[in-house]
PDB file of C-alpha atoms and ligand atoms in Angstrom:
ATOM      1  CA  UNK A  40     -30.406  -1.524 -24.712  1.00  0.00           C
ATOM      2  CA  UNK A  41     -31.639   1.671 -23.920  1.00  0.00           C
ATOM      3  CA  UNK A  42     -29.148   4.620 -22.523  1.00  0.00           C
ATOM      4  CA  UNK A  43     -29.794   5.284 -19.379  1.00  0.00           C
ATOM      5  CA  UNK A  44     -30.716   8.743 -18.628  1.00  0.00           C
ATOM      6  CA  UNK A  45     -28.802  12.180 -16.909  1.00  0.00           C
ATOM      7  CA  UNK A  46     -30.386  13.015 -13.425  1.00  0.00           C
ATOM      8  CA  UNK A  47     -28.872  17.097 -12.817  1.00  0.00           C
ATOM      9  CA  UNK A  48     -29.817  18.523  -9.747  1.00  0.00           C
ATOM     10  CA  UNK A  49     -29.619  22.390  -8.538  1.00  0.00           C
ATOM     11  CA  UNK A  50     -28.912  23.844  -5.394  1.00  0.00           C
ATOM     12  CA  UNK A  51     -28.016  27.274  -3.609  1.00  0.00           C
ATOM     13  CA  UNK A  52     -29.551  29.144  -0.906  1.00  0.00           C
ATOM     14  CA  UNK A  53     -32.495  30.828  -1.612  1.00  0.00           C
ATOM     15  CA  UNK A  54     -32.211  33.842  -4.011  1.00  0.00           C
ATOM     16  CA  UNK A  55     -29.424  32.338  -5.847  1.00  0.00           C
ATOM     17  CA  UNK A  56     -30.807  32.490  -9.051  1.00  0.00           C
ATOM     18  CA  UNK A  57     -31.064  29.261  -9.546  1.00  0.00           C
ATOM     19  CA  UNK A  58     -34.847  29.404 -11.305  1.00  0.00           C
ATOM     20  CA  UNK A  59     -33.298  31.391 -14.720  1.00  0.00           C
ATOM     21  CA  UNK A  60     -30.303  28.859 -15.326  1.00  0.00           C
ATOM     22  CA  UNK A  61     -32.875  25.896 -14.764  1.00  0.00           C
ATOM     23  CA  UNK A  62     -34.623  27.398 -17.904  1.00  0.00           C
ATOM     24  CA  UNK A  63     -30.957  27.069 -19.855  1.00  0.00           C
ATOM     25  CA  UNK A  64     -30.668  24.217 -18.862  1.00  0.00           C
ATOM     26  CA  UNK A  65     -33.686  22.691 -19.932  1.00  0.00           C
ATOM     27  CA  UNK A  66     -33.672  24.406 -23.226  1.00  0.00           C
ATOM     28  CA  UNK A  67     -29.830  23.567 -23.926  1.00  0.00           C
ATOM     29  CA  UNK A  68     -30.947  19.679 -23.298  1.00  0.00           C
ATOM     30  CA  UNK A  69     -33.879  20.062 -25.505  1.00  0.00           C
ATOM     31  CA  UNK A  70     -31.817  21.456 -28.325  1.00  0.00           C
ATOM     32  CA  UNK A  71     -29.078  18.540 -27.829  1.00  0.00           C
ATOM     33  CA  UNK A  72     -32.273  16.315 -28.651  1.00  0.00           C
ATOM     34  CA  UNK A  73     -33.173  14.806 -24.735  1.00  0.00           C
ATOM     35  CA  UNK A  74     -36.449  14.723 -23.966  1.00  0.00           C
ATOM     36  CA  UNK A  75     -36.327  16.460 -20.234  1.00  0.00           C
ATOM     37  CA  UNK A  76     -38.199  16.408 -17.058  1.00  0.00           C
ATOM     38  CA  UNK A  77     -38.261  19.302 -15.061  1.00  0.00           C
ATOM     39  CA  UNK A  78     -39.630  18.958 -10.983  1.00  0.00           C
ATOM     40  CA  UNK A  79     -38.234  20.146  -8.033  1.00  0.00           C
ATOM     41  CA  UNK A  80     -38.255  19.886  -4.373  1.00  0.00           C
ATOM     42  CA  UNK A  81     -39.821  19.957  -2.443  1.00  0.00           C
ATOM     43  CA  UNK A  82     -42.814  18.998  -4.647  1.00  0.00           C
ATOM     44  CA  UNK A  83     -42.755  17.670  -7.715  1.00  0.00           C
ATOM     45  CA  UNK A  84     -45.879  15.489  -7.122  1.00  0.00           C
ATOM     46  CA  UNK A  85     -49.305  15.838  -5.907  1.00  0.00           C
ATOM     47  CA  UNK A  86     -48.772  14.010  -2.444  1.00  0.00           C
ATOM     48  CA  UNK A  87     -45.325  15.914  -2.527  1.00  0.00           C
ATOM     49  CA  UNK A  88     -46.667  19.438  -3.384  1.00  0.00           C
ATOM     50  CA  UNK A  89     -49.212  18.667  -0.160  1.00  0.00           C
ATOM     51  CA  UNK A  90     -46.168  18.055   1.627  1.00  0.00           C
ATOM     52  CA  UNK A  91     -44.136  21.093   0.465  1.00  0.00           C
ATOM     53  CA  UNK A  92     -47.323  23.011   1.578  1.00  0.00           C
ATOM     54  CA  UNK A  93     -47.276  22.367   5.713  1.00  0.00           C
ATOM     55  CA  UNK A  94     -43.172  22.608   5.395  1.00  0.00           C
ATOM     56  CA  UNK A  95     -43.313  26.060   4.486  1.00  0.00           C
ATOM     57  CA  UNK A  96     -46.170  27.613   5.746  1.00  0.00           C
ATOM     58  CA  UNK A  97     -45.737  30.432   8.245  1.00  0.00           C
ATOM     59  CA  UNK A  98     -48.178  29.244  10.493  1.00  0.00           C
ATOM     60  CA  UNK A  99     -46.213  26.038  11.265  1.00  0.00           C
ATOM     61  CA  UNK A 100     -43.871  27.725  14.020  1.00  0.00           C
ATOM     62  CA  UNK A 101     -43.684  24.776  16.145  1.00  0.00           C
ATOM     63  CA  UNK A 102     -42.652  22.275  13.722  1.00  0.00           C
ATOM     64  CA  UNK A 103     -39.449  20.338  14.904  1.00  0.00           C
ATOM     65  CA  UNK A 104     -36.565  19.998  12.693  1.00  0.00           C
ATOM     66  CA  UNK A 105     -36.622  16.446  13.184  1.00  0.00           C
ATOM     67  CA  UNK A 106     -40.020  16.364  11.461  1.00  0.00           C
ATOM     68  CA  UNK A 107     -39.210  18.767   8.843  1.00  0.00           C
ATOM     69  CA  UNK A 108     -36.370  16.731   7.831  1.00  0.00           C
ATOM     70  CA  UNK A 109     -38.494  13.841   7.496  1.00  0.00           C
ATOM     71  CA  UNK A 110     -41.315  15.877   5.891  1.00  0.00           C
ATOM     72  CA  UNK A 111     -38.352  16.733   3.298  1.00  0.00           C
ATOM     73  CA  UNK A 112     -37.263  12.865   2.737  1.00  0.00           C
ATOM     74  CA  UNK A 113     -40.663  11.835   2.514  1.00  0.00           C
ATOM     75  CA  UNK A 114     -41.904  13.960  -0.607  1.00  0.00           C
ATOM     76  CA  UNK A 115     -38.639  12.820  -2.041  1.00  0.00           C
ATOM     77  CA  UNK A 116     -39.176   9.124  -1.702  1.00  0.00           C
ATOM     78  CA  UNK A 117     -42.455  10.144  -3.577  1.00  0.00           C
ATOM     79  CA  UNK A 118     -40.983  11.862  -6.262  1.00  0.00           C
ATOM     80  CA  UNK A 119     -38.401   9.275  -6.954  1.00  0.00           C
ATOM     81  CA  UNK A 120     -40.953   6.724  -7.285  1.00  0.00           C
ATOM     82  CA  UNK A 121     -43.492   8.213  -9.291  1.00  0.00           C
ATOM     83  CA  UNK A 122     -41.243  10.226 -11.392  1.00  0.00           C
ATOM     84  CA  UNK A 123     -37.503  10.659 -10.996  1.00  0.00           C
ATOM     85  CA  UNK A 124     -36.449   6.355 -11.178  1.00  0.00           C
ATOM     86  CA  UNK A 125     -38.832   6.065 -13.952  1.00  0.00           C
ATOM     87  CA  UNK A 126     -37.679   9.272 -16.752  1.00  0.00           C
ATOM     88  CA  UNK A 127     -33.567   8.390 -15.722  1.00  0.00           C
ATOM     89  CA  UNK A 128     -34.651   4.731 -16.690  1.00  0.00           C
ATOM     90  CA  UNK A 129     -36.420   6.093 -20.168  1.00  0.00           C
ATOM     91  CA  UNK A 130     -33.190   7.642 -21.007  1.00  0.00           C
ATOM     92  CA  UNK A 131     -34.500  11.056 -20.641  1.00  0.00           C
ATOM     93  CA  UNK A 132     -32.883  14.258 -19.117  1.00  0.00           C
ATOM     94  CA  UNK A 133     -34.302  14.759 -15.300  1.00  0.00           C
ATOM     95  CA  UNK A 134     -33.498  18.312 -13.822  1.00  0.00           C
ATOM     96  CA  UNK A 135     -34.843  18.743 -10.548  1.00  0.00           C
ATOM     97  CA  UNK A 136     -34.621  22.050  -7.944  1.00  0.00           C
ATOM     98  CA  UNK A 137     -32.868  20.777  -4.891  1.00  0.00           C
ATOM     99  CA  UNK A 138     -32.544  17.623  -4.020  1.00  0.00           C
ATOM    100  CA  UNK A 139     -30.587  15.982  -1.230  1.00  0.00           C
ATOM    101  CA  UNK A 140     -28.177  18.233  -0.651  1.00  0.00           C
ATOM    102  CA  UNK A 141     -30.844  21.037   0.479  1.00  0.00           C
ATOM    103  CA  UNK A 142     -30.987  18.678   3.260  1.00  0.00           C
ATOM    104  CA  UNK A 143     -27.881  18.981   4.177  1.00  0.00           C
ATOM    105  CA  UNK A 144     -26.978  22.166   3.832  1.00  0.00           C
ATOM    106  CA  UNK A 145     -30.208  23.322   5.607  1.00  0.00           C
ATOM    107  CA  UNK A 146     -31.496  20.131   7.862  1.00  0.00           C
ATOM    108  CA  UNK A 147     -28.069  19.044   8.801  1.00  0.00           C
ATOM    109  CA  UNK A 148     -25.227  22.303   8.965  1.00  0.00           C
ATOM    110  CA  UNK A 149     -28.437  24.890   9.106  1.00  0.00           C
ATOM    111  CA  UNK A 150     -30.448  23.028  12.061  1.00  0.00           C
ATOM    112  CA  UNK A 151     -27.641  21.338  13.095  1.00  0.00           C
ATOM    113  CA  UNK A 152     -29.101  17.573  12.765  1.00  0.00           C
ATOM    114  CA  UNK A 153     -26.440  14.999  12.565  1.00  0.00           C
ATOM    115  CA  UNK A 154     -25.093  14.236   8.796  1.00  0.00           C
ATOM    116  CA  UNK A 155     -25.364  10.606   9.587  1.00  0.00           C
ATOM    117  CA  UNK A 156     -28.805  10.644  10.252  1.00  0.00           C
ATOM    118  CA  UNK A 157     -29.788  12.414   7.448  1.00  0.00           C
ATOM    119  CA  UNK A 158     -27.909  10.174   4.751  1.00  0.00           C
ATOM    120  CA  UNK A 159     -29.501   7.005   6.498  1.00  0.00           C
ATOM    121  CA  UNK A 160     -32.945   8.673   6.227  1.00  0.00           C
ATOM    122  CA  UNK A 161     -32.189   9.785   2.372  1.00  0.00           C
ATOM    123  CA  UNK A 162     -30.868   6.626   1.501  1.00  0.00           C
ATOM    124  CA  UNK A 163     -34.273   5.061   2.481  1.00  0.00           C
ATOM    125  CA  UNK A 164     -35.786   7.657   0.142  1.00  0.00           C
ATOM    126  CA  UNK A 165     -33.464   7.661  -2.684  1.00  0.00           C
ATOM    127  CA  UNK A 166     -33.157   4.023  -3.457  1.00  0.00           C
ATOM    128  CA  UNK A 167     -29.995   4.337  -5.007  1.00  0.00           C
ATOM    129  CA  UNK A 168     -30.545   7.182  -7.457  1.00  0.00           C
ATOM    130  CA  UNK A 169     -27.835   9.532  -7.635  1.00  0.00           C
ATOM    131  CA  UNK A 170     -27.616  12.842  -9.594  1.00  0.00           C
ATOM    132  CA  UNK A 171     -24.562  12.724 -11.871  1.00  0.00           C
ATOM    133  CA  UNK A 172     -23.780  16.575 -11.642  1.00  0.00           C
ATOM    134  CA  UNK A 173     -24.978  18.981  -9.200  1.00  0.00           C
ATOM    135  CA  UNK A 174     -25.134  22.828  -9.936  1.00  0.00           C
ATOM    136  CA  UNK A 175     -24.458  24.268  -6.495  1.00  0.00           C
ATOM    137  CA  UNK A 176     -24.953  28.247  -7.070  1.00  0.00           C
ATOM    138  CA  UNK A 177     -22.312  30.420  -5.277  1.00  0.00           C
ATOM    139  CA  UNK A 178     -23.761  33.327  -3.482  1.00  0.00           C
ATOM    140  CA  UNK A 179     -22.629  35.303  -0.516  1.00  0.00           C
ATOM    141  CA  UNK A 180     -26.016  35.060   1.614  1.00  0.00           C
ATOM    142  CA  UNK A 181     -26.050  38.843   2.251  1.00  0.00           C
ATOM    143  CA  UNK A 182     -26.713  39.453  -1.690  1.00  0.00           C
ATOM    144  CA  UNK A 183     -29.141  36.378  -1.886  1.00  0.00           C
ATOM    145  CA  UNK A 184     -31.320  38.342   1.014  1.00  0.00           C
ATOM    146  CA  UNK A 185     -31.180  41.552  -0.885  1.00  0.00           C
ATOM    147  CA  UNK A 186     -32.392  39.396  -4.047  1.00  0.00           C
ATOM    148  CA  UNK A 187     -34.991  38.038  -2.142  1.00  0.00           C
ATOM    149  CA  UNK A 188     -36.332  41.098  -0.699  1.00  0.00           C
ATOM    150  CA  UNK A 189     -37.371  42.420  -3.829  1.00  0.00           C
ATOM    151  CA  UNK A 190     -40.059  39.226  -4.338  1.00  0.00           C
ATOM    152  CA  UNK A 191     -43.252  40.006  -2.043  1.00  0.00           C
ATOM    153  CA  UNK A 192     -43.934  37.316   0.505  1.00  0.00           C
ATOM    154  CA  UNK A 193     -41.740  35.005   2.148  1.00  0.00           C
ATOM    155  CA  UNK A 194     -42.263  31.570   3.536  1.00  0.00           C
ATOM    156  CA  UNK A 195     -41.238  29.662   6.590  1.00  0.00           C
ATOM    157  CA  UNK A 196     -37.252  28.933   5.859  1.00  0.00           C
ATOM    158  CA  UNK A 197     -37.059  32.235   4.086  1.00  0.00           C
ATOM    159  CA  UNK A 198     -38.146  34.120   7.042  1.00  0.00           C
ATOM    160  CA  UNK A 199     -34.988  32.366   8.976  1.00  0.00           C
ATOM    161  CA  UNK A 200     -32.696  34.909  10.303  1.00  0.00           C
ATOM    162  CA  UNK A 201     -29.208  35.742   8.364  1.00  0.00           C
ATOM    163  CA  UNK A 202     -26.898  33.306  10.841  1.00  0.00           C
ATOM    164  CA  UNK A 203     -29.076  30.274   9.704  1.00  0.00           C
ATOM    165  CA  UNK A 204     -28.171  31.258   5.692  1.00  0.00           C
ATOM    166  CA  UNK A 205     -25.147  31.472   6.837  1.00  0.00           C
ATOM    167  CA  UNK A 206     -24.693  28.087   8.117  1.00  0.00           C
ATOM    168  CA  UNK A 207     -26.693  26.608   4.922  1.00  0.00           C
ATOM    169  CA  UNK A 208     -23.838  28.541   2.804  1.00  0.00           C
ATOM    170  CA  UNK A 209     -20.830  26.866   4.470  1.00  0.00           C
ATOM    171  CA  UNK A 210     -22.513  23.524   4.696  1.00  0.00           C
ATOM    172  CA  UNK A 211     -22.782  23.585   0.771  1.00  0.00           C
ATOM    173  CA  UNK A 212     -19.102  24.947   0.589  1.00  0.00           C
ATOM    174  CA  UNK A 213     -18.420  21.939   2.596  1.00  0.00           C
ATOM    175  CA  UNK A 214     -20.165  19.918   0.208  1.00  0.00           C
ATOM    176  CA  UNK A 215     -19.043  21.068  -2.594  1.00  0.00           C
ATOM    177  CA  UNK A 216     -15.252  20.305  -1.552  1.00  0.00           C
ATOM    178  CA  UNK A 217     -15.887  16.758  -0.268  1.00  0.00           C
ATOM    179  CA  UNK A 218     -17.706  16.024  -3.870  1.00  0.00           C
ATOM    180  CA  UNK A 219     -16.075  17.710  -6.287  1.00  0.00           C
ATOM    181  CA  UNK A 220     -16.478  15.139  -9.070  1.00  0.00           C
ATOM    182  CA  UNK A 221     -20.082  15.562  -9.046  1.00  0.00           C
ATOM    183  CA  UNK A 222     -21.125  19.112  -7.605  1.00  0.00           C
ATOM    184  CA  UNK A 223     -19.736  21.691  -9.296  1.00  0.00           C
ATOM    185  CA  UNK A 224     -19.386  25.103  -8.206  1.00  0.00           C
ATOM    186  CA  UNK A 225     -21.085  27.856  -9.849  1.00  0.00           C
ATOM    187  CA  UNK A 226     -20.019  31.820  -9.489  1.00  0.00           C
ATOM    188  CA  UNK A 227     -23.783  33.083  -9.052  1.00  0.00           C
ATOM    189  CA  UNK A 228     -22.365  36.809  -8.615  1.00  0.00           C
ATOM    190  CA  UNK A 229     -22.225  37.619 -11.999  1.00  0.00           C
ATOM    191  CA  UNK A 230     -23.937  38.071 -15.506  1.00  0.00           C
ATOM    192  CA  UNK A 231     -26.954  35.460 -16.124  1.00  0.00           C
ATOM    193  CA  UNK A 232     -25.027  35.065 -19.858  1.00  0.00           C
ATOM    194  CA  UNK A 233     -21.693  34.492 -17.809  1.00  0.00           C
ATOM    195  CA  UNK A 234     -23.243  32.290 -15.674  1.00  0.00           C
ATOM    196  CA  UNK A 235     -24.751  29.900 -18.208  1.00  0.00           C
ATOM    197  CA  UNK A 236     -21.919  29.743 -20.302  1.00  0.00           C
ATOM    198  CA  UNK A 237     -20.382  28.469 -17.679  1.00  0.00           C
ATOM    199  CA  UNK A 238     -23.009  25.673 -16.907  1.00  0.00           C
ATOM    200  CA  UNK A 239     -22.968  24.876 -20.663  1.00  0.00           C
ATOM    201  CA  UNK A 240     -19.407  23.503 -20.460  1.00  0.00           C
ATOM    202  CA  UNK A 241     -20.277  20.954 -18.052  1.00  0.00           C
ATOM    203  CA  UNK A 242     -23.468  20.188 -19.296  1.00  0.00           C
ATOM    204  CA  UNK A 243     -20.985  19.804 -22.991  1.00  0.00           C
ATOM    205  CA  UNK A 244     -18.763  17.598 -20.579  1.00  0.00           C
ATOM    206  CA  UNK A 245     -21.552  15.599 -19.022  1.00  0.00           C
ATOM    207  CA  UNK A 246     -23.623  14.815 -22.471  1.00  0.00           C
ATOM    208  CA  UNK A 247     -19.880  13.354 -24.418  1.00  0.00           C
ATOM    209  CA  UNK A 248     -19.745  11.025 -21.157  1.00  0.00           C
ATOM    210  CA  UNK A 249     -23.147   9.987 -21.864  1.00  0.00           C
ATOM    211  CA  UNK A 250     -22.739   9.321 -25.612  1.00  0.00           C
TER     212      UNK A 250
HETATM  213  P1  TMP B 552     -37.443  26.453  -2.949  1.00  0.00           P
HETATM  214  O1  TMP B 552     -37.855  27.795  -2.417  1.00  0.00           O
HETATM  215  O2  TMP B 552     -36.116  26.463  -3.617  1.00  0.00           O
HETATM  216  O3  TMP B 552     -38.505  25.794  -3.771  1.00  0.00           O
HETATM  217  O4  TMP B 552     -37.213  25.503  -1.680  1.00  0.00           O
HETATM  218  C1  TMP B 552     -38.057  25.534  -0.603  1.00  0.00           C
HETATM  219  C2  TMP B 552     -37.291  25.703   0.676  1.00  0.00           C
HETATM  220  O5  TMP B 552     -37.035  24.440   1.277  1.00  0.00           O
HETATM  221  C3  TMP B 552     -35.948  26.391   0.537  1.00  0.00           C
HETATM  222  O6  TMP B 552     -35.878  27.393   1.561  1.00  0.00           O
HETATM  223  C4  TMP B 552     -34.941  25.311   0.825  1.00  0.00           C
HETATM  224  C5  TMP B 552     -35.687  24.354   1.718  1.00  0.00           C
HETATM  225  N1  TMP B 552     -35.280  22.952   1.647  1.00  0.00           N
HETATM  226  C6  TMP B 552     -34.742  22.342   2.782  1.00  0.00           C
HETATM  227  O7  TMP B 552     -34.580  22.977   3.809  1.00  0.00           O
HETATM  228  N2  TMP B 552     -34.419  21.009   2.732  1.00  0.00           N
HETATM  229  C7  TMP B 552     -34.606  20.240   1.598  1.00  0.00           C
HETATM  230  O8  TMP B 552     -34.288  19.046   1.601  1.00  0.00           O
HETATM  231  C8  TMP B 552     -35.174  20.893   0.423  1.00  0.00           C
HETATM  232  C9  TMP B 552     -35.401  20.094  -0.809  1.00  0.00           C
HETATM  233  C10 TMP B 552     -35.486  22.236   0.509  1.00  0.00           C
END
């Protein structure tokens, strides 16, 4: 029978960093010999990328957090069908940019919508697929701003004021204490080197399970 695959997911507030160690991460798979899928969210797909479109464009001021929550959930639901439940079940590597936990760190401790709600919604989407390790990427959200100030234009969630990243940060503290078997957490602060050597011995840890 065929091994299943590794589903890795990546989180952080914005400016973490996160789009450089995705790179190492891919390339480190690819060198152990998996064939890897890399997406993210939200996007990922053609009806998703749509989606991703009206979530974070400026112009959208009104939009309630209710419906951007489901906006999120819904390209999701598309990218695990048409992508995600299908490479995991080929046995290959899938490494996707966000995934659930962006909704709760931002939908749920960020806008303040109800945890419950948002896992009954996800679980609709997810349809059981789990990532085995999570990358969340440590930042104080005062030096993610300052990253993100050097890149030119911002879109709708970036343009949220510093109180909001600051919610979004503690929510993914929170997370990353009540699932510490499966997120780990990842000192963004320093070196890019120091930083993937450090992802390298769990991805070492994860790929011996696997075996
Ligand atoms: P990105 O800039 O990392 O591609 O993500 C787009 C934005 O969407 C980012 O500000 C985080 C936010 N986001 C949520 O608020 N909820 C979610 O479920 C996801 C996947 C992303």
């Amino acid at each position: 029978m065929m091994k299943k695959g590794i589903f890795i997911t990546v989180e952080g507030i914005d400016g973490s960093g996160k789009t450089t160690q995705i790179n190492f991460i891919k390339n480190y798979m690819e060198e152990k010999g998996y064939s890897v899928v890399l997406t993210r969210e939200p996007g990922g797909t053609k009806i998703g990328e749509k989606i991703r479109a009206i979530i974070l464009d400026p112009e959208n001021k009104e939009m309630d957090s209710i419906t951007e929550m489901l906006l999120y959930a819904s390209a999701r639901a598309q990218l695990i069908s048409e992508l995600i439940k299908s490479a995991i079940d080929e046995g290959k590597v899938v490494i996707c940019d966000r995934f659930v936990d962006s909704s709760f760190a931002y939908q749920g401790y960020g806008r303040g919508i109800d945890i419950e709600l948002i896992t009954r919604v996800n679980d609709i989407a997810i349809r059981g697929i789990k990532p085995d390790i999570t990358f969340w990427f440590d930042i104080p959200p005062e030096d993610a701003l300052k990253r993100r100030k050097t890149s030119s234009s911002s879109d709708r969630i970036e343009r949220e004021k510093i109180d909001f990243y600051n919610r979004v940060y503690d929510g993914y503290s929170i997370l990353a204490k009540t699932y510490p078997e499966r997120i780990k957490r990842i000192d963004a602060t320093r070196d890019i080197e120091q930083v993937s050597m450090d992802i390298k011995i769990w991805l070492d840890k994860i790929i011996n399970r696997a075996l």
